[in-house]
CSV table of C-alpha atoms in Angstrom, one decimal:
chain,number,residue,atom,x,y,z
A,1,MET,CA,6.6,-22.9,19.1
A,2,ALA,CA,4.3,-22.7,22.2
A,3,ALA,CA,3.9,-25.7,24.6
A,4,PRO,CA,2.5,-26.2,28.1
A,5,LEU,CA,5.1,-25.6,30.9
A,6,ARG,CA,5.0,-29.2,32.0
A,7,THR,CA,5.7,-30.7,28.5
A,8,SER,CA,8.9,-32.7,28.5
A,9,ASP,CA,11.8,-31.9,26.2
A,10,ALA,CA,11.2,-35.2,24.4
A,11,ALA,CA,7.6,-34.5,23.8
A,12,ILE,CA,8.5,-31.0,22.5
A,13,ARG,CA,11.0,-32.5,20.1
A,14,GLU,CA,8.4,-34.9,18.8
A,15,MET,CA,5.9,-32.0,18.3
A,16,VAL,CA,8.6,-30.1,16.4
A,17,VAL,CA,9.4,-33.0,14.1
A,18,ALA,CA,5.7,-33.6,13.4
A,19,ARG,CA,5.3,-30.0,12.4
A,20,ARG,CA,8.6,-29.6,10.6
A,21,ALA,CA,7.1,-29.5,7.2
A,22,TRP,CA,4.5,-26.9,8.3
A,23,ILE,CA,7.2,-24.8,10.0
A,24,GLU,CA,9.6,-24.9,7.0
A,25,LYS,CA,6.8,-24.0,4.6
A,26,HIS,CA,5.7,-20.9,6.5
A,27,GLN,CA,9.3,-19.9,7.3
A,28,THR,CA,10.1,-20.0,3.6
A,29,ARG,CA,6.9,-18.1,2.8
A,30,PHE,CA,7.8,-15.4,5.3
A,31,GLU,CA,11.3,-15.0,4.1
A,32,ALA,CA,10.1,-14.8,0.5
A,33,ARG,CA,7.9,-11.8,1.1
A,34,GLU,CA,9.2,-8.5,-0.3
A,35,LYS,CA,11.0,-6.5,2.4
A,36,PRO,CA,9.9,-2.9,2.8
A,37,THR,CA,12.5,-0.4,1.5
A,38,THR,CA,13.4,2.7,3.4
A,39,LEU,CA,13.0,5.6,0.9
A,40,ALA,CA,14.6,9.0,1.1
A,41,TYR,CA,12.7,10.5,-1.8
A,42,VAL,CA,15.8,11.6,-3.7
A,43,SER,CA,16.7,11.3,-7.4
A,44,GLY,CA,17.7,7.9,-8.6
A,45,GLU,CA,15.2,6.0,-6.4
A,46,THR,CA,12.6,3.7,-8.0
A,47,HIS,CA,9.0,4.4,-7.0
A,48,PHE,CA,6.1,2.3,-8.2
A,49,TYR,CA,2.8,3.2,-9.8
A,50,GLN,CA,0.2,0.7,-11.0
A,51,GLY,CA,2.8,-2.1,-10.9
A,52,ARG,CA,5.6,-0.4,-12.9
A,53,GLY,CA,8.8,1.1,-11.5
A,54,TYR,CA,9.5,4.7,-12.3
A,55,ALA,CA,12.8,6.5,-11.8
A,56,LEU,CA,12.4,9.5,-9.4
A,57,HIS,CA,13.8,12.9,-10.4
A,58,VAL,CA,13.6,15.5,-7.7
A,59,LEU,CA,13.8,19.1,-8.9
A,60,PRO,CA,13.6,22.5,-7.1
A,61,THR,CA,10.7,24.9,-7.7
A,62,THR,CA,9.5,28.2,-6.3
A,63,GLY,CA,6.0,27.4,-7.2
A,64,ARG,CA,3.5,24.8,-5.9
A,65,PRO,CA,5.1,21.4,-5.2
A,66,ARG,CA,3.8,18.8,-7.7
A,67,VAL,CA,4.4,15.5,-9.4
A,68,GLU,CA,4.6,14.8,-13.1
A,69,LEU,CA,4.4,11.3,-14.6
A,70,GLN,CA,6.3,10.6,-17.8
A,71,GLU,CA,5.1,7.1,-18.8
A,72,ALA,CA,7.2,6.9,-22.0
A,73,GLU,CA,10.4,7.7,-20.1
A,74,GLN,CA,9.1,5.6,-17.2
A,75,SER,CA,10.0,8.4,-14.8
A,76,LEU,CA,8.4,10.5,-12.0
A,77,THR,CA,9.4,14.1,-11.5
A,78,LEU,CA,8.9,15.5,-8.1
A,79,TRP,CA,9.0,19.3,-7.9
A,80,VAL,CA,9.6,20.6,-4.4
A,81,ARG,CA,11.0,23.6,-2.6
A,82,GLU,CA,14.8,23.8,-2.2
A,83,GLY,CA,15.9,22.3,1.1
A,84,SER,CA,12.7,20.2,1.5
A,85,THR,CA,12.9,17.4,4.0
A,86,THR,CA,12.3,13.7,3.4
A,87,GLU,CA,8.9,14.0,5.1
A,88,GLN,CA,7.9,16.9,3.0
A,89,ARG,CA,8.8,15.2,-0.3
A,90,ALA,CA,7.0,12.1,0.8
A,91,LYS,CA,3.9,14.1,1.6
A,92,VAL,CA,3.8,15.6,-1.9
A,93,LEU,CA,4.3,12.2,-3.6
A,94,ASN,CA,1.7,10.6,-1.4
A,95,ALA,CA,-0.8,13.3,-2.1
A,96,TRP,CA,-0.3,12.6,-5.8
A,97,TYR,CA,-0.8,8.9,-5.2
A,98,ARG,CA,-4.0,9.5,-3.3
A,99,GLU,CA,-5.5,11.6,-6.1
A,100,ARG,CA,-4.7,8.9,-8.6
A,101,LEU,CA,-6.2,6.2,-6.4
A,102,LYS,CA,-9.3,8.3,-5.9
A,103,GLU,CA,-9.7,8.7,-9.6
A,104,GLN,CA,-9.5,5.0,-10.2
A,105,LEU,CA,-11.8,4.1,-7.3
A,106,SER,CA,-14.5,6.5,-8.4
A,107,THR,CA,-14.9,4.5,-11.7
A,108,MET,CA,-14.1,1.1,-10.2
A,109,VAL,CA,-16.6,1.2,-7.4
A,110,ALA,CA,-19.4,2.5,-9.7
A,111,TYR,CA,-18.6,-0.4,-12.2
A,112,TRP,CA,-18.7,-3.2,-9.6
A,113,GLU,CA,-21.7,-2.1,-7.5
A,114,PRO,CA,-24.4,-3.5,-9.9
A,115,ILE,CA,-22.3,-6.6,-10.6
A,116,VAL,CA,-21.8,-7.5,-6.9
A,117,GLY,CA,-25.3,-6.2,-6.1
A,118,VAL,CA,-24.4,-3.8,-3.3
A,119,THR,CA,-24.4,0.0,-2.8
A,120,VAL,CA,-21.3,1.5,-1.3
A,121,LEU,CA,-22.5,4.6,0.6
A,122,ALA,CA,-19.0,5.9,1.1
A,123,TRP,CA,-15.4,4.9,0.3
A,124,SER,CA,-12.1,6.4,1.3
A,125,THR,CA,-8.3,5.8,1.1
A,126,LYS,CA,-5.9,5.7,4.0
A,127,GLN,CA,-2.5,4.4,4.9
A,128,MET,CA,-2.8,1.1,6.7
A,129,LYS,CA,0.1,-1.1,8.1
A,130,THR,CA,-1.7,-4.4,8.3
A,131,ARG,CA,-4.6,-4.5,5.8
A,132,TRP,CA,-5.1,-3.8,2.1
A,133,GLY,CA,-8.7,-2.9,2.8
A,134,THR,CA,-11.4,-2.8,5.4
A,135,CYS,CA,-15.1,-2.1,5.7
A,136,ASN,CA,-18.0,-1.1,7.9
A,137,ILE,CA,-20.8,-3.4,7.0
A,138,ARG,CA,-23.5,-1.5,8.8
A,139,ALA,CA,-22.5,1.9,7.3
A,140,GLN,CA,-21.8,0.2,3.9
A,141,ARG,CA,-18.4,2.0,3.8
A,142,ILE,CA,-15.1,0.7,2.6
A,143,TRP,CA,-11.5,1.9,3.0
A,144,LEU,CA,-8.6,1.1,0.6
A,145,ASN,CA,-4.9,1.1,1.5
A,146,LEU,CA,-3.1,3.9,-0.3
A,147,GLU,CA,-0.3,1.4,-1.1
A,148,LEU,CA,-2.6,-0.3,-3.6
A,149,ILE,CA,-1.9,2.5,-6.2
A,150,LYS,CA,1.6,1.1,-6.4
A,151,HIS,CA,0.4,-2.3,-7.5
A,152,PRO,CA,-1.2,-3.5,-10.8
A,153,THR,CA,-4.8,-2.5,-11.3
A,154,HIS,CA,-6.1,-6.0,-10.9
A,155,CYS,CA,-4.8,-6.1,-7.3
A,156,LEU,CA,-6.8,-2.9,-6.6
A,157,GLN,CA,-9.8,-4.5,-8.3
A,158,TYR,CA,-9.5,-7.6,-6.1
A,159,VAL,CA,-9.5,-5.7,-2.9
A,160,VAL,CA,-12.4,-3.5,-4.0
A,161,VAL,CA,-14.5,-6.6,-4.9
A,162,HIS,CA,-13.3,-8.3,-1.7
A,163,GLU,CA,-14.6,-5.5,0.5
A,164,MET,CA,-17.9,-5.3,-1.5
A,165,VAL,CA,-18.5,-9.0,-1.0
A,166,HIS,CA,-18.1,-8.4,2.8
A,167,LEU,CA,-21.2,-6.3,2.5
A,168,HIS,CA,-23.0,-9.6,1.7
A,169,GLU,CA,-21.0,-11.8,4.0
A,170,ARG,CA,-19.0,-10.7,7.1
A,171,TYR,CA,-16.8,-13.8,7.4
A,172,HIS,CA,-14.2,-15.5,5.2
A,173,ASN,CA,-16.3,-18.6,4.9
A,174,ALA,CA,-17.4,-20.9,2.0
A,175,ARG,CA,-20.2,-18.5,1.1
A,176,PHE,CA,-17.8,-15.6,0.9
A,177,TRP,CA,-15.3,-17.3,-1.3
A,178,GLY,CA,-18.1,-18.7,-3.4
A,179,LEU,CA,-19.2,-15.1,-4.1
A,180,MET,CA,-15.7,-14.1,-4.9
A,181,ASP,CA,-15.5,-17.0,-7.5
A,182,ARG,CA,-18.8,-15.8,-9.0
A,183,PHE,CA,-18.0,-12.2,-9.3
A,184,LEU,CA,-14.2,-12.2,-9.9
A,185,PRO,CA,-12.9,-15.5,-11.3
A,186,GLY,CA,-9.2,-15.7,-11.0
A,187,TRP,CA,-9.0,-13.5,-7.9
A,188,GLN,CA,-6.4,-15.9,-6.4
A,189,LEU,CA,-3.7,-14.4,-8.6
A,190,ALA,CA,-4.1,-10.9,-7.2
A,191,ARG,CA,-4.3,-12.2,-3.7
A,192,GLN,CA,-1.1,-14.2,-4.2
A,193,GLN,CA,0.7,-11.1,-5.5
A,194,LEU,CA,-0.4,-9.0,-2.5
A,195,ASN,CA,0.6,-11.7,-0.1
A,196,GLN,CA,4.2,-11.5,-1.3
A,197,VAL,CA,4.4,-7.9,-0.1
A,198,SER,CA,5.6,-7.2,3.4
A,199,LEU,CA,2.8,-4.7,4.3
A,200,GLY,CA,3.4,-5.1,8.0
A,201,ALA,CA,4.3,-7.5,10.7
A,202,ALA,CA,0.7,-8.4,11.4
A,203,ALA,CA,-0.5,-8.4,7.9
A,204,GLY,CA,-2.7,-11.4,7.2
A,205,PRO,CA,-3.4,-13.2,3.9
A,206,ASP,CA,-6.7,-11.6,3.3
A,207,ALA,CA,-7.6,-8.1,2.3
A,208,CYS,CA,-10.0,-7.5,5.2
């Protein structure tokens, strides 16, 4: 807790006591966030796609590295070259994630444009450490975090609509949230789910 240098110890204690409920609430919230897991991209790990966990099976191939999804068996097969590194295996899986996300975004953005009443001139995906999405209002462009493909579709939908609404309103003010309520009732559930994920040390509660 920050306090002016000349503040007495007694005054600081009073300030801490007064804000104890706030401190405890936010400390508990921080500790409850999902901790990031270090992955080695080896058989037996669980990797997520659209909110479901899939068992990873890593198999050797002399052909082109690829990923196969078996939804019925709830498994992901990662075909890579013998002796591949963790980074190489991660690159193959992330490329597959990116293609799946682009497929969904192509349909989702087109669906929401007339509803929100905006035209997205360009959209893209990228890995971000502190945001689920961001936008350039002047260029009418939005970017979505690649990690969204690992979460339920309604979470991706929330961030897409969130960024589109920013093309109407730059700030997170009453007008912005009023537009969110109009276009996507119940958006709070997806926001709450994403807030439970430890995306990065500086990650805020909002998508943009």
